[in-house]
Amino acid sequence: MNKDNRTLAFINLYAILGTVPKLLELDAEAAALCKGKKVSIGFKVKGGPSGTLAFNDGKCSFYSGLKGAQVVLPFSSPEKFNALIDGEYTPIPSKGFTKISFLLKNFTKITDILTKYLRAGKKDLENEEFFTKSTLLMFNVIAGAIAQIANEDRVGQASASYIEDGVIKMAIGNDAAIALEAKGHKLTVLDRVPEDFRAYMVFDNMKLARQLFDGEVNSVAEVGVGNIRIGGFISMIDNVNRILGRVALYLA
């Protein structure tokens, strides 16, 4: 089954733009672009998702819905929103024209920096600091994409229907960890990793995680040689892995 534009819109909003808060934590240049600023930008997609990025003095948070959004960018379809992410469409705000300067200058530069990390070339990745930041941001995006594919994509929903309630921990060694919570066969990325979880998948190191994200190694093979450790309720991991197999289709 091919990718679905509506699912892609959820990924673009919740996983791609939803990674902006993490970008500001990792990249000083991006954080400086909203230092001393307090602006919230809402995205409203007809027949699709809505969500808001709230910038506050060099930091950012993302939440579902438009409550409190000072700027609202409406999109008549998921396709139009996806075109924004691809740099092929510029929306007209329905609210917040006084904040247009931040939108056109600061926010555009922030998303350009994010794109630089997520679409990194091999030469960029030779820099160890850049490599680490890029991989951590990709980790965030992939976790978010897994959740959206599980919730919105027909093939992903089939796999999610077998996932029992509970928390799944995904980690890169001791460097980073993200938790996905399954509830009623829907997946959500949690703000923090709780102490109690039903299943886990740990990539041995940053280099291995990157190779997996780039499709250069096979996860089943890496589990076999012990480079990926899994445990707990294994069927949860198996079905998350099936959903993970569709992530590359959407993020390509």
Short mmCIF file of C-alpha atoms in Angstrom, two decimals:
data_model
loop_
_atom_site.label_atom_id
_atom_site.label_comp_id
_atom_site.label_asym_id
_atom_site.label_seq_id
_atom_site.Cartn_x
_atom_site.Cartn_y
_atom_site.Cartn_z
CA MET A 1 0.00 0.00 0.00
CA ASN A 2 1.32 3.45 -0.94
CA LYS A 3 1.58 6.34 1.45
CA ASP A 4 -1.53 8.31 2.29
CA ASN A 5 -1.47 12.13 2.14
CA ARG A 6 -3.59 12.52 5.27
CA THR A 7 -1.24 10.29 7.29
CA LEU A 8 1.72 12.21 5.85
CA ALA A 9 0.16 15.46 7.08
CA PHE A 10 -0.04 14.03 10.63
CA ILE A 11 3.62 12.97 10.38
CA ASN A 12 4.68 16.35 9.01
CA LEU A 13 2.92 18.19 11.83
CA TYR A 14 3.42 15.93 14.86
CA ALA A 15 6.74 14.27 13.97
CA ILE A 16 8.58 16.85 11.81
CA LEU A 17 7.36 20.21 13.19
CA GLY A 18 6.85 18.48 16.55
CA THR A 19 10.65 18.06 16.68
CA VAL A 20 11.27 21.84 16.67
CA PRO A 21 11.29 21.94 20.52
CA LYS A 22 14.08 19.33 20.52
CA LEU A 23 15.95 21.31 17.85
CA LEU A 24 15.96 24.39 20.09
CA GLU A 25 17.41 22.31 22.93
CA LEU A 26 20.24 21.04 20.73
CA ASP A 27 21.06 23.96 18.44
CA ALA A 28 22.09 27.36 19.82
CA GLU A 29 21.60 29.12 16.48
CA ALA A 30 17.99 27.96 16.25
CA ALA A 31 17.32 28.89 19.88
CA ALA A 32 18.77 32.38 19.34
CA LEU A 33 16.23 33.02 16.57
CA CYS A 34 13.42 33.08 19.11
CA LYS A 35 15.35 34.49 22.09
CA GLY A 36 13.23 37.20 23.71
CA LYS A 37 10.24 36.23 21.56
CA LYS A 38 6.87 34.90 22.65
CA VAL A 39 4.89 33.71 19.62
CA SER A 40 2.59 30.73 19.07
CA ILE A 41 1.94 29.44 15.55
CA GLY A 42 -1.03 27.17 14.88
CA PHE A 43 -1.48 24.89 11.86
CA LYS A 44 -5.02 23.89 10.88
CA VAL A 45 -5.39 21.27 8.14
CA LYS A 46 -8.89 20.67 6.77
CA GLY A 47 -9.67 16.98 7.05
CA GLY A 48 -6.41 16.45 8.92
CA PRO A 49 -4.44 17.46 12.02
CA SER A 50 -4.13 20.70 13.92
CA GLY A 51 -1.35 21.70 16.30
CA THR A 52 0.56 24.64 17.71
CA LEU A 53 4.22 25.51 18.19
CA ALA A 54 4.61 27.90 21.13
CA PHE A 55 7.93 29.79 21.19
CA ASN A 56 8.97 31.46 24.43
CA ASP A 57 12.39 33.11 24.88
CA GLY A 58 14.54 30.54 23.09
CA LYS A 59 12.44 27.53 24.01
CA CYS A 60 9.46 25.89 22.33
CA SER A 61 6.65 23.47 23.08
CA PHE A 62 4.25 21.68 20.76
CA TYR A 63 0.66 20.77 21.53
CA SER A 64 -2.33 19.40 19.68
CA GLY A 65 -5.07 21.85 18.70
CA LEU A 66 -5.09 25.63 18.30
CA LYS A 67 -5.93 26.90 21.78
CA GLY A 68 -3.85 30.00 22.47
CA ALA A 69 -2.38 30.19 18.95
CA GLN A 70 -1.57 33.82 18.08
CA VAL A 71 -0.95 33.01 14.41
CA VAL A 72 -3.14 30.50 12.56
CA LEU A 73 -2.12 29.04 9.21
CA PRO A 74 -5.06 27.31 7.50
CA PHE A 75 -4.68 24.63 4.83
CA SER A 76 -7.54 23.53 2.59
CA SER A 77 -6.24 19.95 2.38
CA PRO A 78 -3.50 17.62 3.67
CA GLU A 79 -1.84 17.96 0.26
CA LYS A 80 -1.52 21.74 0.70
CA PHE A 81 0.06 21.30 4.15
CA ASN A 82 2.48 18.67 2.83
CA ALA A 83 3.44 21.11 0.07
CA LEU A 84 4.37 23.66 2.78
CA ILE A 85 6.75 21.14 4.35
CA ASP A 86 8.27 20.48 0.91
CA GLY A 87 8.78 24.23 0.42
CA GLU A 88 6.29 24.36 -2.44
CA TYR A 89 3.41 26.31 -0.85
CA THR A 90 3.09 29.49 1.21
CA PRO A 91 -0.13 29.86 3.23
CA ILE A 92 -1.82 33.13 4.16
CA PRO A 93 -2.50 33.47 7.91
CA SER A 94 -6.15 33.68 8.93
CA LYS A 95 -5.05 35.23 12.22
CA GLY A 96 -1.94 36.99 13.54
CA PHE A 97 -0.81 39.33 10.76
CA THR A 98 1.12 41.39 13.32
CA LYS A 99 3.42 38.40 13.84
CA ILE A 100 4.11 37.95 10.12
CA SER A 101 7.72 39.14 10.45
CA PHE A 102 8.56 36.32 12.91
CA LEU A 103 6.81 33.84 10.66
CA LEU A 104 8.61 34.85 7.47
CA LYS A 105 12.06 35.44 8.97
CA ASN A 106 12.71 33.67 12.28
CA PHE A 107 10.43 30.65 11.87
CA THR A 108 11.57 30.05 8.28
CA LYS A 109 15.22 30.09 9.41
CA ILE A 110 14.42 27.66 12.25
CA THR A 111 12.79 25.20 9.86
CA ASP A 112 15.71 25.58 7.45
CA ILE A 113 18.09 24.54 10.25
CA LEU A 114 15.85 21.55 11.06
CA THR A 115 15.88 20.52 7.38
CA LYS A 116 19.69 20.75 7.38
CA TYR A 117 19.84 18.18 10.19
CA LEU A 118 17.13 15.89 8.84
CA ARG A 119 18.39 15.92 5.23
CA ALA A 120 22.07 15.78 6.12
CA GLY A 121 24.61 14.85 3.49
CA LYS A 122 27.47 12.41 4.12
CA LYS A 123 29.99 15.25 4.39
CA ASP A 124 27.87 16.98 7.07
CA LEU A 125 27.77 13.77 9.08
CA GLU A 126 31.57 13.57 9.20
CA ASN A 127 31.38 16.25 11.90
CA GLU A 128 30.83 14.33 15.13
CA GLU A 129 28.80 17.05 16.87
CA PHE A 130 26.55 17.51 13.83
CA PHE A 131 26.21 13.71 13.48
CA THR A 132 25.02 13.39 17.09
CA LYS A 133 22.49 16.22 16.85
CA SER A 134 21.19 14.99 13.52
CA THR A 135 20.76 11.44 14.83
CA LEU A 136 18.98 12.58 17.99
CA LEU A 137 16.58 14.70 15.93
CA MET A 138 15.97 11.78 13.56
CA PHE A 139 15.23 9.60 16.59
CA ASN A 140 12.54 12.07 17.68
CA VAL A 141 11.05 12.25 14.20
CA ILE A 142 10.97 8.47 13.80
CA ALA A 143 9.26 7.94 17.17
CA GLY A 144 6.66 10.54 16.23
CA ALA A 145 6.19 8.97 12.80
CA ILE A 146 5.67 5.51 14.33
CA ALA A 147 2.83 6.92 16.46
CA GLN A 148 1.14 8.71 13.55
CA ILE A 149 1.42 5.71 11.21
CA ALA A 150 -0.03 3.47 13.92
CA ASN A 151 -2.95 5.86 14.39
CA GLU A 152 -3.70 7.05 10.85
CA ASP A 153 -2.24 4.69 8.22
CA ARG A 154 -4.38 1.67 7.32
CA VAL A 155 -1.47 -0.79 7.31
CA GLY A 156 -0.10 0.76 10.51
CA GLN A 157 -3.50 0.50 12.19
CA ALA A 158 -3.57 -3.24 11.43
CA SER A 159 -0.28 -3.71 13.31
CA ALA A 160 -1.39 -1.37 16.12
CA SER A 161 -4.54 -3.46 16.61
CA TYR A 162 -2.30 -6.22 18.05
CA ILE A 163 -0.43 -3.94 20.47
CA GLU A 164 -1.67 -4.28 24.04
CA ASP A 165 -1.88 -1.31 26.39
CA GLY A 166 1.38 -0.25 28.00
CA VAL A 167 4.58 1.71 27.50
CA ILE A 168 7.32 0.80 25.03
CA LYS A 169 10.76 2.27 25.66
CA MET A 170 13.08 2.98 22.74
CA ALA A 171 16.65 3.99 23.53
CA ILE A 172 20.05 4.67 21.97
CA GLY A 173 22.47 3.23 24.52
CA ASN A 174 22.51 5.62 27.48
CA ASP A 175 22.40 8.69 25.22
CA ALA A 176 18.67 9.08 24.56
CA ALA A 177 15.35 7.42 25.33
CA ILE A 178 11.80 7.93 24.12
CA ALA A 179 8.61 6.25 25.29
CA LEU A 180 5.57 5.29 23.23
CA GLU A 181 2.37 4.62 25.13
CA ALA A 182 -0.17 2.22 23.64
CA LYS A 183 -3.76 2.76 24.76
CA GLY A 184 -6.75 1.31 22.96
CA HIS A 185 -4.48 0.42 20.01
CA LYS A 186 -3.43 4.05 19.59
CA LEU A 187 0.15 5.21 20.14
CA THR A 188 1.32 8.44 21.78
CA VAL A 189 4.85 9.76 22.31
CA LEU A 190 5.22 10.61 26.00
CA ASP A 191 6.97 13.74 27.31
CA ARG A 192 9.23 11.60 29.48
CA VAL A 193 10.15 7.94 29.90
CA PRO A 194 8.40 6.42 32.94
CA GLU A 195 10.17 3.97 35.22
CA ASP A 196 7.66 1.24 34.41
CA PHE A 197 7.38 -0.03 30.83
CA ARG A 198 6.14 -3.28 29.32
CA ALA A 199 8.65 -3.63 26.49
CA TYR A 200 11.93 -2.11 25.36
CA MET A 201 14.20 -1.86 22.33
CA VAL A 202 17.71 -0.49 22.83
CA PHE A 203 20.07 0.34 19.97
CA ASP A 204 23.64 -0.31 21.08
CA ASN A 205 25.09 3.07 20.07
CA MET A 206 24.58 6.23 18.04
CA LYS A 207 26.31 4.86 14.93
CA LEU A 208 24.09 1.77 14.83
CA ALA A 209 20.96 3.87 15.37
CA ARG A 210 21.95 6.06 12.44
CA GLN A 211 22.57 3.06 10.19
CA LEU A 212 19.11 1.76 11.07
CA PHE A 213 17.47 5.13 10.43
CA ASP A 214 19.23 5.35 7.06
CA GLY A 215 18.23 1.79 6.12
CA GLU A 216 21.83 0.58 5.95
CA VAL A 217 21.38 -2.37 8.35
CA ASN A 218 18.57 -4.82 9.09
CA SER A 219 16.98 -4.60 12.53
CA VAL A 220 16.21 -8.34 12.72
CA ALA A 221 19.82 -9.19 11.90
CA GLU A 222 21.09 -6.69 14.49
CA VAL A 223 18.84 -8.24 17.15
CA GLY A 224 20.33 -11.63 16.22
CA VAL A 225 23.91 -10.48 16.89
CA GLY A 226 22.96 -8.56 20.02
CA ASN A 227 23.45 -5.01 18.73
CA ILE A 228 19.79 -4.30 19.38
CA ARG A 229 18.49 -5.52 22.72
CA ILE A 230 14.78 -6.22 23.10
CA GLY A 231 12.84 -7.41 26.10
CA GLY A 232 9.58 -7.44 27.99
CA PHE A 233 6.38 -8.13 26.08
CA ILE A 234 8.02 -9.02 22.76
CA SER A 235 4.84 -8.96 20.65
CA MET A 236 4.62 -5.21 21.32
CA ILE A 237 8.12 -4.76 19.87
CA ASP A 238 7.32 -7.01 16.88
CA ASN A 239 4.33 -4.87 15.92
CA VAL A 240 6.18 -1.59 16.48
CA ASN A 241 8.89 -2.97 14.17
CA ARG A 242 6.26 -3.65 11.50
CA ILE A 243 5.09 -0.04 11.78
CA LEU A 244 8.72 1.14 11.73
CA GLY A 245 9.04 -0.62 8.38
CA ARG A 246 6.57 1.92 6.92
CA VAL A 247 8.35 4.98 8.31
CA ALA A 248 10.90 5.05 5.47
CA LEU A 249 8.03 5.14 2.94
CA TYR A 250 6.69 8.37 4.46
CA LEU A 251 9.99 10.07 5.30
CA ALA A 252 11.73 9.32 1.99
#
